[in-house]
Each structure stands twice: as C-alpha cells, then as structure tokens.
Tab-separated table of C-alpha atoms in Angstrom:
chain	number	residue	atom	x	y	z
A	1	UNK	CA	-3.181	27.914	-41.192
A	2	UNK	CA	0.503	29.664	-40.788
A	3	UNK	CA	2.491	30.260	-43.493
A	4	UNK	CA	6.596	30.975	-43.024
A	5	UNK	CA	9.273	32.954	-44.719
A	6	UNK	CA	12.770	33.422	-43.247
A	7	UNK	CA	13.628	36.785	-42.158
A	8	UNK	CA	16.752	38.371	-41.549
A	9	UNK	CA	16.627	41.226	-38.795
A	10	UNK	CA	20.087	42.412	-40.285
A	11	UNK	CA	19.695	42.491	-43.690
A	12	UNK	CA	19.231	46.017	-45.350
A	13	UNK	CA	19.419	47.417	-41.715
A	14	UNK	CA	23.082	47.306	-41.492
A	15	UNK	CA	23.966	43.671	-40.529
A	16	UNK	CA	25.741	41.813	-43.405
A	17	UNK	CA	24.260	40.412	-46.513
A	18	UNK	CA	23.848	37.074	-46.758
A	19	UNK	CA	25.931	35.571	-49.312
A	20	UNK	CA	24.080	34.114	-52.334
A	21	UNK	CA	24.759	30.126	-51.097
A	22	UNK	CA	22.933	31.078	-48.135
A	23	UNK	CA	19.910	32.660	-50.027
A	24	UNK	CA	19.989	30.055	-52.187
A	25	UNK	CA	19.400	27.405	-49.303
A	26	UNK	CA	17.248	29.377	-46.849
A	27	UNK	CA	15.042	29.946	-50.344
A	28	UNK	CA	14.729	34.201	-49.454
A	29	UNK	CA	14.176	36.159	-52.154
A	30	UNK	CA	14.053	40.186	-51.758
A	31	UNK	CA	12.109	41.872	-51.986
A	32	UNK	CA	9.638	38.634	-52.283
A	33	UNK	CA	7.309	37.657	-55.471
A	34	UNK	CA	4.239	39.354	-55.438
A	35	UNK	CA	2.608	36.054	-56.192
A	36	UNK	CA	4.205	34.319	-53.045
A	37	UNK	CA	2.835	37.288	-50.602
A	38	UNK	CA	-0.508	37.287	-51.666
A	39	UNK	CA	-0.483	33.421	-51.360
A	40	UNK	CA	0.149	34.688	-47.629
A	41	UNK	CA	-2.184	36.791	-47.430
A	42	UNK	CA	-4.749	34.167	-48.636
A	43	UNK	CA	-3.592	31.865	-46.392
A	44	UNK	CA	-4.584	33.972	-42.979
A	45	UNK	CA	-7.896	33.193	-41.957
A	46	UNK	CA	-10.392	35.121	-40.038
A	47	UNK	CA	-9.513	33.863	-36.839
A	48	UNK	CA	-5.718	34.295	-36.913
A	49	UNK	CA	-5.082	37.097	-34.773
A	50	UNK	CA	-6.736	35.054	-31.592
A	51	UNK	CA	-3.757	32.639	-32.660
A	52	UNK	CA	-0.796	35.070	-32.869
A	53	UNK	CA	1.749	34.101	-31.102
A	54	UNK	CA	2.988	36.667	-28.246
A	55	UNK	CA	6.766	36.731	-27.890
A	56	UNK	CA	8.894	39.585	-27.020
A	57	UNK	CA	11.141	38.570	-30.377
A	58	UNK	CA	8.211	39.281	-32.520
A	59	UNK	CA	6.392	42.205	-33.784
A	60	UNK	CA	3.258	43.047	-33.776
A	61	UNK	CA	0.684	41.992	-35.875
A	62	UNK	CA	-0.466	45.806	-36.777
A	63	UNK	CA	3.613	46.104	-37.513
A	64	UNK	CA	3.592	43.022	-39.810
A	65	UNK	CA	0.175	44.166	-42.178
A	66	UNK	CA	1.936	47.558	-41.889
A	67	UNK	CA	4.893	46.405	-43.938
A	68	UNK	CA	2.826	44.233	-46.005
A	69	UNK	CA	0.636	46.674	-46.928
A	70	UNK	CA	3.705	49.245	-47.889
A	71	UNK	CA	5.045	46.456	-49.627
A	72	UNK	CA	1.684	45.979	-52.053
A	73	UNK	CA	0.875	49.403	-52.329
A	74	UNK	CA	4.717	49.708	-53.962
A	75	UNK	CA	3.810	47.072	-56.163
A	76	UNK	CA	0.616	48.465	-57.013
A	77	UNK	CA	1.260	49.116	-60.553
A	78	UNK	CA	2.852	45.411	-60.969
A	79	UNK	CA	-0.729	43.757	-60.239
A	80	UNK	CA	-2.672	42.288	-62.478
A	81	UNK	CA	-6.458	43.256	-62.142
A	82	UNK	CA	-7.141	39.749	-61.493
A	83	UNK	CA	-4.653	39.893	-58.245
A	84	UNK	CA	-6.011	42.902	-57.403
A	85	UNK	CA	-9.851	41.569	-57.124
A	86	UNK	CA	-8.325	38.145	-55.177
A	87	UNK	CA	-6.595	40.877	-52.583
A	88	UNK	CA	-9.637	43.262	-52.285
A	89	UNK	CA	-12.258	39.813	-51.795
A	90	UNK	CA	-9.599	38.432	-48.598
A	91	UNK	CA	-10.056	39.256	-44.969
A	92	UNK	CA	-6.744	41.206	-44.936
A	93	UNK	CA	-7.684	44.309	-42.413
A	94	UNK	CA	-6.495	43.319	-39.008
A	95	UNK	CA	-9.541	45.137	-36.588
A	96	UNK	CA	-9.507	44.152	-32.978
A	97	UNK	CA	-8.688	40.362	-32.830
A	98	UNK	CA	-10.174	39.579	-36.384
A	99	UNK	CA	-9.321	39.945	-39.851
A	100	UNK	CA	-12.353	41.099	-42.078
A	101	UNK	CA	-12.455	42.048	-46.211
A	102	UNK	CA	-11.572	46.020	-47.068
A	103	UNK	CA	-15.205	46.519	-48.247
A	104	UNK	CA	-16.966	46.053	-44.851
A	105	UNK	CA	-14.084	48.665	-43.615
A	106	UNK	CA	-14.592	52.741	-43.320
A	107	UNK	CA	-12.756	55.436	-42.403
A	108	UNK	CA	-15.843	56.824	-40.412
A	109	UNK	CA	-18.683	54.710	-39.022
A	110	UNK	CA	-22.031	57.151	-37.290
A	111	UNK	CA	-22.812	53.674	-35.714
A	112	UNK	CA	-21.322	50.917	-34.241
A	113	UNK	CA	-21.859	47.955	-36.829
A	114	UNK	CA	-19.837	45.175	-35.486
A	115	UNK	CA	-19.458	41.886	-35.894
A	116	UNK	CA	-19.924	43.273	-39.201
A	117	UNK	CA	-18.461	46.349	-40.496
A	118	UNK	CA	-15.501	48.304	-38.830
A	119	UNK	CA	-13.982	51.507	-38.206
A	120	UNK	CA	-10.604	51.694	-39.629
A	121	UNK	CA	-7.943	51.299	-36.931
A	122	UNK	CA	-6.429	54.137	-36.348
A	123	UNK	CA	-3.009	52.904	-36.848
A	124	UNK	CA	-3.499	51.838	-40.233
A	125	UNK	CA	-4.808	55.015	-41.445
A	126	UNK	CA	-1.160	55.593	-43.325
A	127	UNK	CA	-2.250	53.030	-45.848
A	128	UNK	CA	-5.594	54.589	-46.177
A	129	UNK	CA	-5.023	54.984	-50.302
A	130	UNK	CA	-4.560	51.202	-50.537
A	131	UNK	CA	-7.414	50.047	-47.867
A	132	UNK	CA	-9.440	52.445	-50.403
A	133	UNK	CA	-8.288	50.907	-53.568
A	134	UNK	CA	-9.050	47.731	-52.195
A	135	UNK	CA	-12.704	48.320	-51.455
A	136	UNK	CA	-12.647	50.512	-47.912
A	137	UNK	CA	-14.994	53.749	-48.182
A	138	UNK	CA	-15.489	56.587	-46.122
A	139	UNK	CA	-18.114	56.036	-45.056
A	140	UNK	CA	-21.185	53.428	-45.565
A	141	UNK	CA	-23.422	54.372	-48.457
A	142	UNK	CA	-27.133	52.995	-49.321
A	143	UNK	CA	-25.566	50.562	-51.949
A	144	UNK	CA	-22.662	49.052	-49.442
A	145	UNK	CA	-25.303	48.516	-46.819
A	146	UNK	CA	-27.351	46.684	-49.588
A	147	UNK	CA	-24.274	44.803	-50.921
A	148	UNK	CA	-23.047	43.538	-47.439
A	149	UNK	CA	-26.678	42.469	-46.747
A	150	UNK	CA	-26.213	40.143	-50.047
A	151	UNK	CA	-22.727	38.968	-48.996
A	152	UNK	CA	-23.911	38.250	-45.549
A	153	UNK	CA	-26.869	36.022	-46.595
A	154	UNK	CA	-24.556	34.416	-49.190
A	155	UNK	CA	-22.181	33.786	-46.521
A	156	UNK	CA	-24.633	32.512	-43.882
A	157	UNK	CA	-25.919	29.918	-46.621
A	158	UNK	CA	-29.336	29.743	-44.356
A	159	UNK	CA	-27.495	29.428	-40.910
A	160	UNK	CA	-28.907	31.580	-38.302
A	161	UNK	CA	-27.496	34.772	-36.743
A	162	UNK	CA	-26.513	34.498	-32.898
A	163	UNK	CA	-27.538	37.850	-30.849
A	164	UNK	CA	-24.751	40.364	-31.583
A	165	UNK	CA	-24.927	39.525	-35.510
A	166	UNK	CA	-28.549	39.315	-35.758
A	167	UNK	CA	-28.573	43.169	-33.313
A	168	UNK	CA	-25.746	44.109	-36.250
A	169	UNK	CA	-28.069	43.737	-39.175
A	170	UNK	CA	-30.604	45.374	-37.429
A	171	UNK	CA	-28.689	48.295	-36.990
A	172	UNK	CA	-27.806	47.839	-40.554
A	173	UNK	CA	-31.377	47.844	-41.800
A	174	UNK	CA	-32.186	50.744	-39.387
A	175	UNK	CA	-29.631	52.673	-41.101
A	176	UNK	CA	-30.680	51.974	-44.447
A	177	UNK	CA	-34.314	53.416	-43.575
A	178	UNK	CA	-33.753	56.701	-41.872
C-alpha cells in the first residue's frame, strides 16, 4: 500500500511559494496534520522497503523516515497519548530492507537476533530520543525478551517458524537463560 502527498522541492528552500489557489488545488498543507502523517505511517507495511522505488529524483528511504521522524519528534508535545501508543505499536524503523516496531529495536544488541530484533541503524541514531520514546531500549532486558516471546506467538497465531526465525528464538531463549 503507497500513500502520496505532493511535494515541492522549492518551497522553503528558496524557490517561490506557491500561491494559495495552487495549495488549495494540489490539497498541501505545511507543515502537514499530524493526523494525516501518522495515517502514513500506518499505511507502510512491513514489506515496503523491497518495493521502494529506485530513481535518481528520489531520496532515500533512510532520508524520508529521517524527516519524518524530525517532523514527529517536533510535534511531540502535540500528541495525544492515544497517537503516541498507535505510533510506538507500527513497524516504523526502516532496518535493512524491512520495517519492524521500535520495541524489538536497540541501540546495542551482544547477539545477532534477526529476523527478530535489530540493531539500530546507525544512521538513525540522531533520532535516538524519539526511537526511545517510542519503545527502542538500549539494550534487551529479561522482560523485553519475555514480552517479544508473547508478541511473537500472538503474531504467529499457531503458524510455524521457518529456519532463521525458529534459530532467532532460540537465540532468544538462550539469552534469557545464561
């Protein structure tokens, strides 16, 4: 599932404004609602980044969660608790080719827990204060190693593991006993 917005590359960086009959009929609002962004966010799924689309014209998709993520930690205090629970519960961390949820990401991993749980990429670690609000740690404790084994059977709903995930949670539950 995409989802759109217009963007103008010279607005704010120097080109001219658009007048207000243009805003009007392209629908772009700046800075955008809150509401309408996280409707975004919610709309990415898991699998996106295999689908990004690789043109010169385009940025990134570490550039693009970069300025979304400046743009909700500046609207931080605007949230509502409840829109701060619906961010922290999406797959919003771009790792590798896959989005995953803050919690299963950590700013230091002693062991490689993958499909799983992730390191946090090293150019995101700027927005290390909002991956943290959201549910990112430092580093896995007893009780998010218990809590992801929860969500993970939850999330299976009885379906089996293939190799690497089934290898993952035992590296999970090896953790958990030493």
């Amino acid at each position: 599932v995409w989802s759109v917005m217009p963007v103008l590359h010279g607005f704010g960086g120097g080109g001219p404004a658009p007048n207000e009959m243009m805003r009007m009929q392209l629908k772009v609002q700046s800075p955008p609602a809150l509401a309408l962004v996280l409707q975004h966010l919610a709309n990415m799924r898991a699998d996106t980044l295999y689908k990004w689309p690789l043109a010169e014209h385009l940025p990134p998709i570490q550039t693009c969660y970069q300025k979304t993520y400046d743009f909700l930690w500046s609207r931080w205090g605007d949230m509502t608790s409840s829109d701060r629970r619906t961010l922290a519960a999406l797959a919003c961390v771009p790792v590798g080719d896959v989005l995953v949820k803050p919690s299963r990401v950590f700013c230091r991993l002693a062991v490689d827990l993958s499909p799983f749980m992730f390191e946090l990429p090293r150019q995101l670690g700027a927005h290390e204060a909002l991956l943290k609000a959201l549910g990112a740690r430092e580093s896995p404790s007893g009780d998010d190693l218990v809590n992801f084994l929860h969500e993970l059977g939850a999330e299976c709903d009885g379906q089996p593991l293939n190799l690497n995930e089934l290898a993952a949670v035992v590296k999970v539950v090896e953790t958990l006993t030493s």
